[in-house]
PDB file of C-alpha atoms in Angstrom:
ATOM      1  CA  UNK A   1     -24.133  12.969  24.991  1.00  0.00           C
ATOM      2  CA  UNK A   2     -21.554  15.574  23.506  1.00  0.00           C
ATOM      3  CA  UNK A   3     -21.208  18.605  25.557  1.00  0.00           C
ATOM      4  CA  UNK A   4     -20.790  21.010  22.721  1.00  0.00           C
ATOM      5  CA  UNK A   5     -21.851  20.567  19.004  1.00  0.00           C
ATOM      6  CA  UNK A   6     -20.063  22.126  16.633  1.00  0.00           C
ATOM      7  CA  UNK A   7     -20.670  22.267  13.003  1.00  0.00           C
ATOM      8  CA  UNK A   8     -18.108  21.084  10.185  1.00  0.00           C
ATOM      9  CA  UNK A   9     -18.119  21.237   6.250  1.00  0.00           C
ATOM     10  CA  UNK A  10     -16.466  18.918   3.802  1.00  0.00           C
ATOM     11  CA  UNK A  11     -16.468  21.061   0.988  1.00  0.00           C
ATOM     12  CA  UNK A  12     -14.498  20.788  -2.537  1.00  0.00           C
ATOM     13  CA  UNK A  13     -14.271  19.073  -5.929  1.00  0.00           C
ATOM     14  CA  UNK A  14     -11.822  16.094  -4.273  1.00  0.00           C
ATOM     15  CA  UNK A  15     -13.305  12.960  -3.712  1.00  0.00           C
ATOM     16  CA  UNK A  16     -13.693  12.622   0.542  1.00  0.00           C
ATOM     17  CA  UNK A  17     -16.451  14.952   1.682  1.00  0.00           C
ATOM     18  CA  UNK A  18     -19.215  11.775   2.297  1.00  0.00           C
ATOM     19  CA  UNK A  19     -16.178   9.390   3.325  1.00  0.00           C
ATOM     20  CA  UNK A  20     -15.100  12.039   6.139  1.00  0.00           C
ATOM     21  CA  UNK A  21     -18.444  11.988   7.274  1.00  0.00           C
ATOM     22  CA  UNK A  22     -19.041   8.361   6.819  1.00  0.00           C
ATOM     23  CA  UNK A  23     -15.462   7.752   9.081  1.00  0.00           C
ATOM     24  CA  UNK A  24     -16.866  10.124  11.674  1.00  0.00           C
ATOM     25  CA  UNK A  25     -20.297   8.450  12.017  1.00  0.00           C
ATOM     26  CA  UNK A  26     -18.107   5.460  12.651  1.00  0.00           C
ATOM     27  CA  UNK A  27     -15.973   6.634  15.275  1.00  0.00           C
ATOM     28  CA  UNK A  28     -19.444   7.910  16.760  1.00  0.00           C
ATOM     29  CA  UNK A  29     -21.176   4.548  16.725  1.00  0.00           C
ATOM     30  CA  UNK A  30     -18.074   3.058  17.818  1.00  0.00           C
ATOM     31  CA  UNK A  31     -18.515   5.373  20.994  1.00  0.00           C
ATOM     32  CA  UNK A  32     -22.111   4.765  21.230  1.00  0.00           C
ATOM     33  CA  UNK A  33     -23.556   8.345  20.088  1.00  0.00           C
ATOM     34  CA  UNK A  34     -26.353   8.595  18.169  1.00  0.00           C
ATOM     35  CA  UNK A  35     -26.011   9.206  14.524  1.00  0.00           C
ATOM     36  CA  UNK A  36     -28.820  10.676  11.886  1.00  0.00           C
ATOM     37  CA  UNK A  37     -27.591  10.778   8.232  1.00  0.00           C
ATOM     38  CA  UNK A  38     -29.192  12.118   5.656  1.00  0.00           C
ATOM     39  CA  UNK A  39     -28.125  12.050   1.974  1.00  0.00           C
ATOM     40  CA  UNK A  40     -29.353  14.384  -0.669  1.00  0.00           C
ATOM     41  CA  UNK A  41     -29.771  13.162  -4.101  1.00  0.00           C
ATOM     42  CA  UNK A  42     -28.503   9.915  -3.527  1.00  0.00           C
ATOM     43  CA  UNK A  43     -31.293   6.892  -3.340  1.00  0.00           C
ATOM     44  CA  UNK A  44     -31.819   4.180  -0.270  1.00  0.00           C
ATOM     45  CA  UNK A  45     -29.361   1.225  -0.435  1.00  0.00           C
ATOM     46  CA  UNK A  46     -27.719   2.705  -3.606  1.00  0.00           C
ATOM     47  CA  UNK A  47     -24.108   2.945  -1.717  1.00  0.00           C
ATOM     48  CA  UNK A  48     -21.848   0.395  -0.069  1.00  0.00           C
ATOM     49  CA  UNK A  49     -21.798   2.843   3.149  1.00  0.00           C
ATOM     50  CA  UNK A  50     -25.262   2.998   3.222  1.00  0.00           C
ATOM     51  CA  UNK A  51     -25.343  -0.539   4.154  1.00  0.00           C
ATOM     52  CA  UNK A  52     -23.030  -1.161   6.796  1.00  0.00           C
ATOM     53  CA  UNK A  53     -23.825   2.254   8.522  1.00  0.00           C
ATOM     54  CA  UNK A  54     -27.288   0.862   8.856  1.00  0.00           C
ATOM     55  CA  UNK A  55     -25.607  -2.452  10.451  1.00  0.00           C
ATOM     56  CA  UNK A  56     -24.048   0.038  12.964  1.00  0.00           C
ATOM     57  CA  UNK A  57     -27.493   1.481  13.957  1.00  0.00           C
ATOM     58  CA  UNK A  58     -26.873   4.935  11.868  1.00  0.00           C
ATOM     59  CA  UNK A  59     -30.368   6.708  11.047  1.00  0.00           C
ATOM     60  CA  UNK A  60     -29.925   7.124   7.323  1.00  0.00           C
ATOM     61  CA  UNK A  61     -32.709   8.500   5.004  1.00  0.00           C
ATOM     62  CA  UNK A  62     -32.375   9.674   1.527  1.00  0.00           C
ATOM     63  CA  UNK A  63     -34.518  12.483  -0.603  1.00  0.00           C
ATOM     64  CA  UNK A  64     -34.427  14.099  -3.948  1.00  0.00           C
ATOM     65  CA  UNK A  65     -32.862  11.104  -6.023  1.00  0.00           C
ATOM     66  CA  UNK A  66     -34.677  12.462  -9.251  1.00  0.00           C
ATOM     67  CA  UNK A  67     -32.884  15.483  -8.710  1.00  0.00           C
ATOM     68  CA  UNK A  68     -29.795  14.331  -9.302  1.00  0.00           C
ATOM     69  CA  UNK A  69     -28.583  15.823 -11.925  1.00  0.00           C
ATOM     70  CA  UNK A  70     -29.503  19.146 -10.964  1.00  0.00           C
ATOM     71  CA  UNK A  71     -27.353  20.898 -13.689  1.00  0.00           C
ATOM     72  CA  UNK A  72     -29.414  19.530 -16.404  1.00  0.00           C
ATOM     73  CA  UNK A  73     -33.121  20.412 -14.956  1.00  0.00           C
ATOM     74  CA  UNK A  74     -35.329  22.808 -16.856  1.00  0.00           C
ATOM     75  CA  UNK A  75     -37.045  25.344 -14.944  1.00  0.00           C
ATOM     76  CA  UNK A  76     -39.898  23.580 -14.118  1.00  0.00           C
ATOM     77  CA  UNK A  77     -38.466  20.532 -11.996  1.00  0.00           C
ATOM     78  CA  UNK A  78     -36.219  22.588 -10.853  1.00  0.00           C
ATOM     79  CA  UNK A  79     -39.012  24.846  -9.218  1.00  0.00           C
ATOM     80  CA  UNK A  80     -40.185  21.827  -7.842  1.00  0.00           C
ATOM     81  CA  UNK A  81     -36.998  20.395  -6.453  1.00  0.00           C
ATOM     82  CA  UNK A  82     -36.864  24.006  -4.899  1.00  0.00           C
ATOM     83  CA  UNK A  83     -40.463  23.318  -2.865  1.00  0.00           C
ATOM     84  CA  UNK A  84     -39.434  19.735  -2.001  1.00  0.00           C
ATOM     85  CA  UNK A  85     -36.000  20.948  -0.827  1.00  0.00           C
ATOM     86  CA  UNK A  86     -37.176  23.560   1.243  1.00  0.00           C
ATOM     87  CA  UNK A  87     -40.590  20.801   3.016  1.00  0.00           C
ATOM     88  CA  UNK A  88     -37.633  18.804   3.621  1.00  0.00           C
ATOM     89  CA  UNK A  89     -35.599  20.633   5.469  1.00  0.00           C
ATOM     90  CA  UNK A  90     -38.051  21.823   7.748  1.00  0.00           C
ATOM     91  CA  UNK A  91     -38.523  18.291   8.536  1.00  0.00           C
ATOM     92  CA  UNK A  92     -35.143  17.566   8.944  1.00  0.00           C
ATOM     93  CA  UNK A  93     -35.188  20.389  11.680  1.00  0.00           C
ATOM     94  CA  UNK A  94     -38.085  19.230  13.559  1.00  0.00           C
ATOM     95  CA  UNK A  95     -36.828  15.746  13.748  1.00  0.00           C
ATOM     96  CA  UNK A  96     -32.733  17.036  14.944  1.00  0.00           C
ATOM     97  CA  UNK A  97     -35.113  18.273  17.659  1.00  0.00           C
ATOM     98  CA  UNK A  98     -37.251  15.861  18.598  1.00  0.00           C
ATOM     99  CA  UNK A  99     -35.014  12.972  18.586  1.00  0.00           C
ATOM    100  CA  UNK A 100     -31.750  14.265  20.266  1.00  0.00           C
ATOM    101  CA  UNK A 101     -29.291  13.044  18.015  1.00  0.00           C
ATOM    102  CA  UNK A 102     -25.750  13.417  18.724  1.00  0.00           C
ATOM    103  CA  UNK A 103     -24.155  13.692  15.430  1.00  0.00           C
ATOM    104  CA  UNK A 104     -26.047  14.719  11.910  1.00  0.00           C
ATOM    105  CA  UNK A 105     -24.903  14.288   8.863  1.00  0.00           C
ATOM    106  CA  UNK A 106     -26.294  15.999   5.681  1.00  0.00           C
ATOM    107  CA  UNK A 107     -24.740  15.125   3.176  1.00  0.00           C
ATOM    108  CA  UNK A 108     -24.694  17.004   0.128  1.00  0.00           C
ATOM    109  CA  UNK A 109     -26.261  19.550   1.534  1.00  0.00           C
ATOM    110  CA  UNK A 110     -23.954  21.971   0.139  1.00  0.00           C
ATOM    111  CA  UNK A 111     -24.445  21.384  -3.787  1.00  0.00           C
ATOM    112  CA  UNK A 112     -28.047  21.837  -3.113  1.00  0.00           C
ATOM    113  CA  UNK A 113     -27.445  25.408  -2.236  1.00  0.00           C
ATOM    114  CA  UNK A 114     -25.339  26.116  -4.526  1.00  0.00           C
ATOM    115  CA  UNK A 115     -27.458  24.570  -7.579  1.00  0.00           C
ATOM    116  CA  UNK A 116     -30.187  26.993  -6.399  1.00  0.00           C
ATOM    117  CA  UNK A 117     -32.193  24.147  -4.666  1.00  0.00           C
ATOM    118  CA  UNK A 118     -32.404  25.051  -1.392  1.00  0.00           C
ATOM    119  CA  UNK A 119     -31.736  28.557   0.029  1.00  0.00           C
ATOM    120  CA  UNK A 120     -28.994  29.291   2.060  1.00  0.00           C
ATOM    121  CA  UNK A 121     -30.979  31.224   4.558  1.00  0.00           C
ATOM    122  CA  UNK A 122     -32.748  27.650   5.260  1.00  0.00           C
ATOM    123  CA  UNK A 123     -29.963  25.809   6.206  1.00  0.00           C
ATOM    124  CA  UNK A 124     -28.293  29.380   8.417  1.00  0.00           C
ATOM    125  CA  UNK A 125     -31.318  28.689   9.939  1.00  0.00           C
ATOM    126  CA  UNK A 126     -30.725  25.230  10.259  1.00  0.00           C
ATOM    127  CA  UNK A 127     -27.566  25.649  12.117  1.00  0.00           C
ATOM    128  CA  UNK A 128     -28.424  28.194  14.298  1.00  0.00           C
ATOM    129  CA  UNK A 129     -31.708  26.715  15.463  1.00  0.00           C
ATOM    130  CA  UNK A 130     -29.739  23.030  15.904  1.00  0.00           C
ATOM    131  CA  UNK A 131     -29.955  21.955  19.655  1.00  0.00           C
ATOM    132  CA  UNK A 132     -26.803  22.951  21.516  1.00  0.00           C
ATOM    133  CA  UNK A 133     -25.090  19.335  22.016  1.00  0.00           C
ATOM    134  CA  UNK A 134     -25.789  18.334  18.018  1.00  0.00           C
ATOM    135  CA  UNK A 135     -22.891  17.828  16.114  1.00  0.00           C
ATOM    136  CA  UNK A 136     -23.839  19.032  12.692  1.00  0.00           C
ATOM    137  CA  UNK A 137     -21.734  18.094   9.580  1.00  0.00           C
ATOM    138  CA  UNK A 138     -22.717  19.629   6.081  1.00  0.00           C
ATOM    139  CA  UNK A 139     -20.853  17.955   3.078  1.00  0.00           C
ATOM    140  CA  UNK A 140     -20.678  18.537  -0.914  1.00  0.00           C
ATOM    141  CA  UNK A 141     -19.018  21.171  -2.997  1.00  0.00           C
ATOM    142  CA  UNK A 142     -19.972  24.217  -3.420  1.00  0.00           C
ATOM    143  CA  UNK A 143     -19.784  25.648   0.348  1.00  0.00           C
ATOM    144  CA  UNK A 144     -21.081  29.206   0.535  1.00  0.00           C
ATOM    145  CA  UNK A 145     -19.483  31.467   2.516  1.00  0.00           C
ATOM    146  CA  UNK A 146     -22.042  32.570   5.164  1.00  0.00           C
ATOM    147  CA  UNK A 147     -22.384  29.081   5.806  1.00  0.00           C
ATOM    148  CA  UNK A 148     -18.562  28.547   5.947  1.00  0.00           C
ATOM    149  CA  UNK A 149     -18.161  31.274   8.371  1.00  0.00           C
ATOM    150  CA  UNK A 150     -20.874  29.655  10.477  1.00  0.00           C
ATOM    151  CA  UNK A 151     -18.676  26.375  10.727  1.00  0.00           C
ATOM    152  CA  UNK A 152     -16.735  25.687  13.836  1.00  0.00           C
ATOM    153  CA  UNK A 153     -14.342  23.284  11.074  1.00  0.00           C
ATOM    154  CA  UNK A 154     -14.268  23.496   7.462  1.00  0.00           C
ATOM    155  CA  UNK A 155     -12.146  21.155   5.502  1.00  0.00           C
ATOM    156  CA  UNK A 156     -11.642  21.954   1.357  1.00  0.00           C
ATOM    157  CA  UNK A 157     -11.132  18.414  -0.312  1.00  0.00           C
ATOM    158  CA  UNK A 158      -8.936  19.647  -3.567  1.00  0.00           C
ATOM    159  CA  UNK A 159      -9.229  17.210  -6.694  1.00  0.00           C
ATOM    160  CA  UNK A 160      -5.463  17.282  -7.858  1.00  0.00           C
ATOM    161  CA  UNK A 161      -6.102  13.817 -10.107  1.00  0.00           C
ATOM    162  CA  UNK A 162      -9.399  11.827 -10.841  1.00  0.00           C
ATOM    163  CA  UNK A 163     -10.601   8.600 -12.315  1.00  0.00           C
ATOM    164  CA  UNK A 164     -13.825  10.658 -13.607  1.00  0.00           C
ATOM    165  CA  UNK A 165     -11.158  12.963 -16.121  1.00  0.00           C
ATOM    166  CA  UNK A 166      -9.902   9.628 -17.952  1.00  0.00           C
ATOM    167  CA  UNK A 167     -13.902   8.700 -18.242  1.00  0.00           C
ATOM    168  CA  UNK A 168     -13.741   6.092 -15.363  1.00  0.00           C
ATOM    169  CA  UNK A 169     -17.397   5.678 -13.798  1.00  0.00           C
ATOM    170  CA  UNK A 170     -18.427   5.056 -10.373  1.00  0.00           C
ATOM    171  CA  UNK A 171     -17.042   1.993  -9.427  1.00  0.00           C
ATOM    172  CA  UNK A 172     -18.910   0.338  -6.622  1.00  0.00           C
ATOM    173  CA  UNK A 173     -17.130  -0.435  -3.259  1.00  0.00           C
ATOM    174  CA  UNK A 174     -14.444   2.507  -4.414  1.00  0.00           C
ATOM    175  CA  UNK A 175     -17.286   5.280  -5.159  1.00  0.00           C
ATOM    176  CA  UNK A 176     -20.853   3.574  -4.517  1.00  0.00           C
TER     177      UNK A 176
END
């Protein structure tokens, strides 16, 4: 059990944010804390860390895959990505309580705020409400700056090069 949980962001538009978090729910496991990751807009079993994190006895549950591609949702959907969002997160709290996990990961948190799918005040609240000893690490771009100033350790991932600019997908093992 930690002592003190502090809260980090991955933030940016370089590749890293989920593969910092994925490398410190390793060296967790490794240590034998408990781990609870939960990835936003992503779908069960659709990434190669998804599957050996579960092999290492990591929590992981996913939410809001049809969301995806928030930047191209009409008003509508994304009124009702807003309501899911915001059920969710509540019982995301609840359960960071109930359980008594040592580490959390939400990842992608981040880009839902700042697509407008979840309010910020909901995930202040989030962090402020999370039980003392909780590690709490919030990844994706997009890092607003009352939640940044909230963060005991924020780390800016800067895209200097990228396969994506010369039209190279997602290549699975590398990306997925």
């Amino acid at each position: 059990m930690l002592k003190t949980g502090l809260v980090h962001i991955y933030t940016g538009d370089g590749k890293g944010k989920t593969t910092s978090a994925v490398g410190q729910a390793v060296r967790a496991r490794g240590r034998g804390l408990n781990v609870y990751m939960i990835q936003f807009l992503k779908k069960d079993d659709s990434s190669g860390e998804q599957v050996v994190l579960k092999k290492l006895g990591v929590d992981i549950k996913c939410f809001g895959h049809d969301y995806a591609f928030c930047g191209k949702l009409g008003q509508e959907k994304k009124r009702e990505a807003k309501e899911f969002f915001g059920k969710i997160i509540d019982e995301i709290a609840n359960e960071i309580e109930q359980k008594h996990y040592d580490i959390v990961i939400l990842d992608e948190i981040n880009l839902l705020v700042k697509k407008g799918l979840l309010d910020k005040e909901e995930v202040v609240k989030l962090i402020k409400n999370k039980p003392q000893n909780t590690e709490l690490i919030l990844t994706g771009r997009g890092a607003v700056k009352e939640i940044i100033e909230l963060a005991d350790l924020v780390t800016r991932c800067v895209k200097i090069k990228h396969p994506y600019d010369k039209k190279i997908k997602a290549r699975e093992g590398i990306e997925l």
